[in-house]
Short mmCIF file of C-alpha atoms in Angstrom, two decimals:
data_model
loop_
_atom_site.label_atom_id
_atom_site.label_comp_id
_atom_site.label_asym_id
_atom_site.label_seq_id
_atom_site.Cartn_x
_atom_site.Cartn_y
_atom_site.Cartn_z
CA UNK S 1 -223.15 73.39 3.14
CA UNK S 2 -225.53 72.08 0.44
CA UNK S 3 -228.29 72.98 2.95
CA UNK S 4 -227.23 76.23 3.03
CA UNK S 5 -226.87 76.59 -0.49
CA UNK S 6 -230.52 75.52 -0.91
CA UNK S 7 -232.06 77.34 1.30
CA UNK S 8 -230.29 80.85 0.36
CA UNK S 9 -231.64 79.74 -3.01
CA UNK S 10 -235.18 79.68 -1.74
CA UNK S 11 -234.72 82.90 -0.30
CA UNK S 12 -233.82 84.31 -3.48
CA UNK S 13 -236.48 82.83 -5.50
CA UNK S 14 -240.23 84.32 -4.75
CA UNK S 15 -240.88 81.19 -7.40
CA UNK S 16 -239.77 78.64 -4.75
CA UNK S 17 -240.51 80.79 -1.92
CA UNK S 18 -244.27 80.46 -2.60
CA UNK S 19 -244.39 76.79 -2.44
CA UNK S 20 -242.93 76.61 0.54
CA UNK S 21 -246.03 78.02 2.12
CA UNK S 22 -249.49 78.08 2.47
CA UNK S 23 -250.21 79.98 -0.10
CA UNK S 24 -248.58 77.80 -2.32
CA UNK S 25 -250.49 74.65 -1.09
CA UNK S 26 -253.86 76.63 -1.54
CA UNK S 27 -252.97 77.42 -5.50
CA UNK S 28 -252.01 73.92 -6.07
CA UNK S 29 -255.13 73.08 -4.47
CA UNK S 30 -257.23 75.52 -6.80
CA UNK S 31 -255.16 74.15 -10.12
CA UNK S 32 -255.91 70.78 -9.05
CA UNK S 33 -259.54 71.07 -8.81
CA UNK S 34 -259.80 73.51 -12.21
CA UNK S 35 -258.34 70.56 -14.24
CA UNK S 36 -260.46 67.82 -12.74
CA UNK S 37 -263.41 69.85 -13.28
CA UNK S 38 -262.68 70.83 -16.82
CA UNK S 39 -262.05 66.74 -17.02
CA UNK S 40 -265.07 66.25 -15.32
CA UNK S 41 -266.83 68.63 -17.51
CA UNK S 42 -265.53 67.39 -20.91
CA UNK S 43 -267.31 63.88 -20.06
CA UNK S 44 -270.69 66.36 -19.65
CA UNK S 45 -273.51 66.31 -21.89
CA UNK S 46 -274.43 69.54 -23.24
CA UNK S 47 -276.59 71.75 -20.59
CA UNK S 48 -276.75 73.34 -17.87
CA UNK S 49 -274.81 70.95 -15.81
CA UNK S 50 -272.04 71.21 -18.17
CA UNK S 51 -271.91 74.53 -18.07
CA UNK S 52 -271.87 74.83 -14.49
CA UNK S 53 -269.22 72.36 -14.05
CA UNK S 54 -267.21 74.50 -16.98
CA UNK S 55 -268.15 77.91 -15.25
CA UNK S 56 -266.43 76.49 -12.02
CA UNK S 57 -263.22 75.14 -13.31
CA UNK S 58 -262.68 78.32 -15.55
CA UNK S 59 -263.17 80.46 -12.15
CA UNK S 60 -260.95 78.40 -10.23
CA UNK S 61 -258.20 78.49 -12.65
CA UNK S 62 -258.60 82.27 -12.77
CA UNK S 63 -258.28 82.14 -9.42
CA UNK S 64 -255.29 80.53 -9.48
CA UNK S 65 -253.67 82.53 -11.86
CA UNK S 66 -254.38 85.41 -10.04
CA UNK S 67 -253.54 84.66 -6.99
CA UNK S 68 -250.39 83.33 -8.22
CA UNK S 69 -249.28 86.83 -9.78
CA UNK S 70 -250.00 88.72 -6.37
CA UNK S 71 -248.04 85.94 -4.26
CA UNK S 72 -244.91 86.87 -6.40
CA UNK S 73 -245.50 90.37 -5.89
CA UNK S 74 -246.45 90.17 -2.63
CA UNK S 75 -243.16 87.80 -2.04
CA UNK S 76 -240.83 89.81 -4.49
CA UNK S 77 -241.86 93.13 -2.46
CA UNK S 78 -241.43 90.88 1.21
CA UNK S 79 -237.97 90.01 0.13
CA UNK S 80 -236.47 93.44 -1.08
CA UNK S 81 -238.42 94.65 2.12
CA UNK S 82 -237.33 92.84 4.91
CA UNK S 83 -234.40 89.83 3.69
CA UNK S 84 -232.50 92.46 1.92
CA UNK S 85 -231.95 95.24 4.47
CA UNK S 86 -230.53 91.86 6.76
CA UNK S 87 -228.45 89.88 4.05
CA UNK S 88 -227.11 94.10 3.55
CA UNK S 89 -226.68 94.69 7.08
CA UNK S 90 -225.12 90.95 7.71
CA UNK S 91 -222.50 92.02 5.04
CA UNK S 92 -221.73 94.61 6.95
CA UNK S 93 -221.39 93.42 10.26
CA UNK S 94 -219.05 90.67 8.36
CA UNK S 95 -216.79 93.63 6.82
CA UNK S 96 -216.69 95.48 10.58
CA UNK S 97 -215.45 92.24 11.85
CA UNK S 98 -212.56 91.60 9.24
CA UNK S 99 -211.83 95.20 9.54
CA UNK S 100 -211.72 94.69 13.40
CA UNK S 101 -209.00 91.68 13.24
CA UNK S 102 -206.92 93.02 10.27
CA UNK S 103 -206.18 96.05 13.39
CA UNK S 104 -205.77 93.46 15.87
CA UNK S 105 -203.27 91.56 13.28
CA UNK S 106 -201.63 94.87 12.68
CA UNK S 107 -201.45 95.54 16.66
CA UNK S 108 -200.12 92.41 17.67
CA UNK S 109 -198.75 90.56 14.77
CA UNK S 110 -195.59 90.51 13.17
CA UNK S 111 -195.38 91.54 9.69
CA UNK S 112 -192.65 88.95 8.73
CA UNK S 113 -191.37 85.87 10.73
CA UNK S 114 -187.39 84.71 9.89
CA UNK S 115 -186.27 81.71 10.98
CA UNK S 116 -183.15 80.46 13.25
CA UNK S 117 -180.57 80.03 10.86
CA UNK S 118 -176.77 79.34 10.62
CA UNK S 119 -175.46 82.02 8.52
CA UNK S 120 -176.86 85.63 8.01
CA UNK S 121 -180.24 85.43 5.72
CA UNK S 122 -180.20 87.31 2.99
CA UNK S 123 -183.87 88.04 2.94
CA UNK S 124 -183.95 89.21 6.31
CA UNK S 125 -181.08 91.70 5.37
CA UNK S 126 -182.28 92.59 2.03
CA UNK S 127 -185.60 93.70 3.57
CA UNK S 128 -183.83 95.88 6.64
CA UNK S 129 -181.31 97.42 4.01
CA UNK S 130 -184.67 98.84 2.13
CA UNK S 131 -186.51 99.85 6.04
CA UNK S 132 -182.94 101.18 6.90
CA UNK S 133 -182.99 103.18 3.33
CA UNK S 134 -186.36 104.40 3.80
CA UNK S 135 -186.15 105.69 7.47
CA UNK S 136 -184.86 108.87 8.91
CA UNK S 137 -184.14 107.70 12.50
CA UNK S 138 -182.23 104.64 12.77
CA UNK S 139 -182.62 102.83 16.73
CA UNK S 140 -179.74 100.22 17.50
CA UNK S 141 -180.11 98.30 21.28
CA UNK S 142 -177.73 94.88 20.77
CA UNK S 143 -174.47 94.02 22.08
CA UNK S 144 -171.62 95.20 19.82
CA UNK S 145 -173.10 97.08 17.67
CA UNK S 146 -170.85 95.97 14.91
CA UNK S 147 -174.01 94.90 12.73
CA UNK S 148 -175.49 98.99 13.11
CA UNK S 149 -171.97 99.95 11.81
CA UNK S 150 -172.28 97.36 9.09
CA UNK S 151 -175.24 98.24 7.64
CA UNK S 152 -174.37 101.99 8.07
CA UNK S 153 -171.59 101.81 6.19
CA UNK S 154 -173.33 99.53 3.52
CA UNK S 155 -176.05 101.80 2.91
CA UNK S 156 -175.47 105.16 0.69
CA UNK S 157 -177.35 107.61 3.02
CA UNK S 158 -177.56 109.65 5.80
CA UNK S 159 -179.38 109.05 9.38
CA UNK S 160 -179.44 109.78 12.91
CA UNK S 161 -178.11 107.02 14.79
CA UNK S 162 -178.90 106.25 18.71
CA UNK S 163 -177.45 103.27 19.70
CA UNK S 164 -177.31 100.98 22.92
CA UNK S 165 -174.73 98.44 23.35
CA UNK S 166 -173.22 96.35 26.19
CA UNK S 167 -170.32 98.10 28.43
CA UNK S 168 -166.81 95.78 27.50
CA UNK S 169 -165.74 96.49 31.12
CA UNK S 170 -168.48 94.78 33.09
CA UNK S 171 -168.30 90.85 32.21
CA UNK S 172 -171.84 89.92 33.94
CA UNK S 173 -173.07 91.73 31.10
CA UNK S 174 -171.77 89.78 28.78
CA UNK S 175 -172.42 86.56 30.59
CA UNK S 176 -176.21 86.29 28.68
CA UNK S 177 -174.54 86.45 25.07
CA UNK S 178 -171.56 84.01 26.23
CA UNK S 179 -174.37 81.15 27.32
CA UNK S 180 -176.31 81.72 24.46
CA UNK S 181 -172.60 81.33 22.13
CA UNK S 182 -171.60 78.35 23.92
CA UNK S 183 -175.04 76.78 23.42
CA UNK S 184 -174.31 77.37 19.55
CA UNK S 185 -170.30 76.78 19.48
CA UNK S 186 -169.70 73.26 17.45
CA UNK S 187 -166.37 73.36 19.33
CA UNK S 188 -165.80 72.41 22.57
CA UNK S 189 -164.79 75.99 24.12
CA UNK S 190 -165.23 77.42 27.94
CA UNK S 191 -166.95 80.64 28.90
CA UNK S 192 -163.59 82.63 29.68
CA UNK S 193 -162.59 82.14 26.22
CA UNK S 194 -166.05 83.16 24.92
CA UNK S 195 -166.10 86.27 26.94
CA UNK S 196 -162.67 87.27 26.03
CA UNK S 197 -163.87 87.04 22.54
CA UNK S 198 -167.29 88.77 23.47
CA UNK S 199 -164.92 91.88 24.85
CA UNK S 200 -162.91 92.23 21.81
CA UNK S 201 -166.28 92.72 19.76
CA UNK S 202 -167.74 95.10 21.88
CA UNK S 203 -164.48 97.24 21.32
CA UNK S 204 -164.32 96.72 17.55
CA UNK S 205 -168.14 97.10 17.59
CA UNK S 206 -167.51 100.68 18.95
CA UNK S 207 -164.62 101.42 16.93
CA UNK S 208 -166.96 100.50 14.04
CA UNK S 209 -169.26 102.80 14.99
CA UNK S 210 -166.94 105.84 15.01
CA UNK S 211 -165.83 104.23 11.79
CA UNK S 212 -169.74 105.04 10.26
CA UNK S 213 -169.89 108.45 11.59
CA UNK S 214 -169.81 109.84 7.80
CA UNK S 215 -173.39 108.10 7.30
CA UNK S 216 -174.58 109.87 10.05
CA UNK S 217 -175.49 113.51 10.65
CA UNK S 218 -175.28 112.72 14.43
CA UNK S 219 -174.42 109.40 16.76
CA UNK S 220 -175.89 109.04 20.52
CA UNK S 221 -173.98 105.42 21.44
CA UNK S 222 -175.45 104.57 25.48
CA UNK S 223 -173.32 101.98 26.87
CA UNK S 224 -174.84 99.86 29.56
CA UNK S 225 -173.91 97.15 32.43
CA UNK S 226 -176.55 94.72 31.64
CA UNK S 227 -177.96 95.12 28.26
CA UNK S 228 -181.03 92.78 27.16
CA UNK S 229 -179.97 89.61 24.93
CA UNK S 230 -182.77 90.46 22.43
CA UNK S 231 -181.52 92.69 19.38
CA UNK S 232 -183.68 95.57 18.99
CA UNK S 233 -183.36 97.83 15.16
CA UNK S 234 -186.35 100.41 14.82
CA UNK S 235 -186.62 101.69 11.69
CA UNK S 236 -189.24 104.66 11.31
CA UNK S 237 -191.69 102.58 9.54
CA UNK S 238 -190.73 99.12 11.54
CA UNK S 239 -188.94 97.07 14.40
CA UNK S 240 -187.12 94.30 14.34
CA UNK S 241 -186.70 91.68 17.15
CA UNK S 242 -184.07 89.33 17.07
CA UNK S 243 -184.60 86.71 19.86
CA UNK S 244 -181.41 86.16 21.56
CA UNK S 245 -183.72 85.31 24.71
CA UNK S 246 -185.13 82.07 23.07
CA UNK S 247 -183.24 79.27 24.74
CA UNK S 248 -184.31 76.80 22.78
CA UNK S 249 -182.93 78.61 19.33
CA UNK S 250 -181.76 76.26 17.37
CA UNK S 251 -178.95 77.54 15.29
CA UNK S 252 -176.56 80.52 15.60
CA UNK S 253 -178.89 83.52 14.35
CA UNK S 254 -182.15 83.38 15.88
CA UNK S 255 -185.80 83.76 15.24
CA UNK S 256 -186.36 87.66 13.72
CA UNK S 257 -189.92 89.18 14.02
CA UNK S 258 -190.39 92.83 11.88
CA UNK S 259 -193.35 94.59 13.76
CA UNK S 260 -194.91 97.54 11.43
CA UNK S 261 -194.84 101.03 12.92
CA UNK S 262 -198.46 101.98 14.76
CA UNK S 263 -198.37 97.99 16.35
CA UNK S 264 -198.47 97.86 20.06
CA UNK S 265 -194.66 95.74 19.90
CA UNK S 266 -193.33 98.82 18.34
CA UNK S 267 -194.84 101.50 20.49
CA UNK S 268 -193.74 99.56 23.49
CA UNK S 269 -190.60 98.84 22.09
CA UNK S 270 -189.58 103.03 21.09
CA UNK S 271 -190.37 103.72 24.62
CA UNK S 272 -188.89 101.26 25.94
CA UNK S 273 -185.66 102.36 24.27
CA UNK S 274 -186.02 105.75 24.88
CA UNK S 275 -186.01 104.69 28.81
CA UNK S 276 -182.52 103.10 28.45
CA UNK S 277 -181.12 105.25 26.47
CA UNK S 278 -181.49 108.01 28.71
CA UNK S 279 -180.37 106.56 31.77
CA UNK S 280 -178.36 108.52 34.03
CA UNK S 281 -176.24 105.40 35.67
CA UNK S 282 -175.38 104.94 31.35
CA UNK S 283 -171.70 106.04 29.64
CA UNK S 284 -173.13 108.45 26.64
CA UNK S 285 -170.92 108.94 23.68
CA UNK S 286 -171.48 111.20 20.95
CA UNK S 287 -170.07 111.07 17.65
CA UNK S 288 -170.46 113.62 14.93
CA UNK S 289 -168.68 113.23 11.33
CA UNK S 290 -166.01 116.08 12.65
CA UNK S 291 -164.96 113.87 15.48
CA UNK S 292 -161.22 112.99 15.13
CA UNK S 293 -159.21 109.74 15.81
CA UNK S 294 -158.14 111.12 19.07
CA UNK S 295 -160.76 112.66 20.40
CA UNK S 296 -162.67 109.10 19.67
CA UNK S 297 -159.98 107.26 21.37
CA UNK S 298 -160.18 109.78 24.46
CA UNK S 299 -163.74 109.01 24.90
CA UNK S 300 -163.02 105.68 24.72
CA UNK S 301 -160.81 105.01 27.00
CA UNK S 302 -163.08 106.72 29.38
CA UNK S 303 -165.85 105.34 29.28
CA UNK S 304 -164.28 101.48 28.85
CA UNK S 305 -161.45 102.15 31.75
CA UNK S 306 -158.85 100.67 29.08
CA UNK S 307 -156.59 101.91 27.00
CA UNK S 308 -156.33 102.35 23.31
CA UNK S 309 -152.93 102.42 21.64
CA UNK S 310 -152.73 103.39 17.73
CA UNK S 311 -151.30 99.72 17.01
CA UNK S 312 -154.73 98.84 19.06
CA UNK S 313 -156.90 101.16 17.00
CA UNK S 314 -155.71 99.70 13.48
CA UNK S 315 -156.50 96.35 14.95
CA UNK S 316 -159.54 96.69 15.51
CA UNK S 317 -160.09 98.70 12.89
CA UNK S 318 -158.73 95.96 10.67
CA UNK S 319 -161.19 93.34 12.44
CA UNK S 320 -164.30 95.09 11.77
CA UNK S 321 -163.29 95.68 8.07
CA UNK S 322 -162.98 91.90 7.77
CA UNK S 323 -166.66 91.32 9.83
CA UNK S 324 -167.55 93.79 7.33
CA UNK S 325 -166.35 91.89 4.09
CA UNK S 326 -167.95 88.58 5.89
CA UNK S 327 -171.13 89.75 6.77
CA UNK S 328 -171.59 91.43 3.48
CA UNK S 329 -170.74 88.27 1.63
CA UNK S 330 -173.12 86.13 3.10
CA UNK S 331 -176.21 88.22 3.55
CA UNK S 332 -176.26 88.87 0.17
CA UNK S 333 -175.50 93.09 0.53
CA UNK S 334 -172.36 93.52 -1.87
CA UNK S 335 -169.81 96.13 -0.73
#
């Protein structure tokens, strides 16, 4: 580095420039000899001799000073000639190239990284609340959907809601979540009783949905066999990946990346969604703000091949009300 720095100095300083060269040797050359001579002729009698000697150092030192004004011009006019145009075109090339990974960054980055944690993180949720306030489309592929529901209802606007959550009929579906639980659970517990507990969310989740139909102008809810474990929320402006696929998570909520809208993640992700959510081996159910308890309930015990009982409905719809209250609590989101 202190080369470097020495050398750029040099090569912005004709000064020092010109004694790194020839040039430079030859004037020191010519000064030399002017003051030895006018030494030389100082110790001169008076004469012709003398005045030779005198005529010679003068000349020379003329010389000198001469040729040491056009070597700075000459240098000074080299440098804004040729170094400038490259130290200009170097900056540049420099700019193109942070230009060129700030898009890559943007394309394959994520904007934000959350770590595992045990509880719901209040960051995390505080920033979704203000990408879920800001957006006009709001894209929910999880399992439940309980969370989608949640936020809906904790949020004071209106959106379109497409959802895609995990079918409470078909257990191998559910099988992914359960492991990933059990890995998780502090108490010794088996994978029937996980499950069991697995289909009684996906049936409040749902109810909780229809429960959020005032926030929404319109709800598309696709449920699926085999959903993936990875939560997907896409926001227009963002996605979020929660990564129920990592194995190696370490607590209960996982590892959260938020990709920014325009990044190859999101692109890949919207079409991705759009794929599954208009599957034709999918249940669709639609729910509109004019939807009625029992039309809800009809639906529902289509689609899920079980029945729904009133005394079942306020359960449920008790449960998600408390989840509601709980999740609000801890991430920080008030009521």
């Amino acid at each position: 580095m202190p080369a470097e720095a020495d050398r750029g100095s040099r090569e912005k300083n004709p000064i020092q420039e010109i004694f790194w060269t020839r040039t430079g040797l030859l004037l020191l050359i010519l000064v030399v000899v002017s003051g030895l001579t006018m030494v030389l002729s100082a110790n001169l009698d008076p004469g012709v001799g003398k005045n030779l000697v005198t005529a010679v150092a003068t000349g020379t030192l003329v010389s000198a000073i001469v040729g040491f004004g056009q070597t700075l011009i000459t240098a000074t006019a080299t440098q804004r000639a040729m170094l400038t145009p490259l130290i200009e075109e170097s900056r540049q090339s420099l700019r193109d190239l942070s230009a060129e990974y700030r898009s890559m960054n943007r394309e394959f980055f994520p904007t934000h990284v959350f770590e595992p944690t045990a509880e719901p993180n209040p960051a995390l949720n505080r920033l979704m609340m203000q990408d879920l306030q800001n957006t006009r489309q709001y894209l929910f592929r999880g399992f439940s959907g309980r969370h989608a529901a949640a936020r809906l209802l904790l949020s004071k606007a209106e959106w379109e809601l497409r959802a895609v959550v995990a079918d409470p009929d078909n257990l191998s579906g559910i099988s992914g979540r359960a492991r990933y639980l059990i890995r998780h659970s502090a108490a010794d517990v088996d994978v029937d009783t996980i499950q069991a507990r697995l289909h009684q969310e996906i049936r409040m989740g749902l109810v909780g949905l229809y429960l959020a139909r005032s926030r929404c102008t319109r709800m598309e809810v696709t449920i699926i066999s085999d959903p993936p474990l990875d939560r997907l929320e896409i926001f227009d402006d963002s996605v979020w990946v929660t990564l129920y696929s990592d194995a190696h998570a370490p607590a209960e909520y996982p590892r959260t990346l938020r990709f920014s809208d325009g990044s190859f993640i999101y692109n890949m992700e919207r079409a991705e969604f759009g794929r599954i959510s208009a599957s034709h081996h999918a249940h669709h159910l639609v729910i509109t703000p004019e939807t009625t308890r029992e039309e809800f309930i009809s639906r529902f015990e289509k689609i899920t091949n079980s029945t729904l009982s009133e005394e079942q409905f306020l359960e449920l719809n008790a449960e998600f009300y408390n989840f509601l209250r709980d999740f609000a609590a801890t991430a920080e989101l008030g009521s």
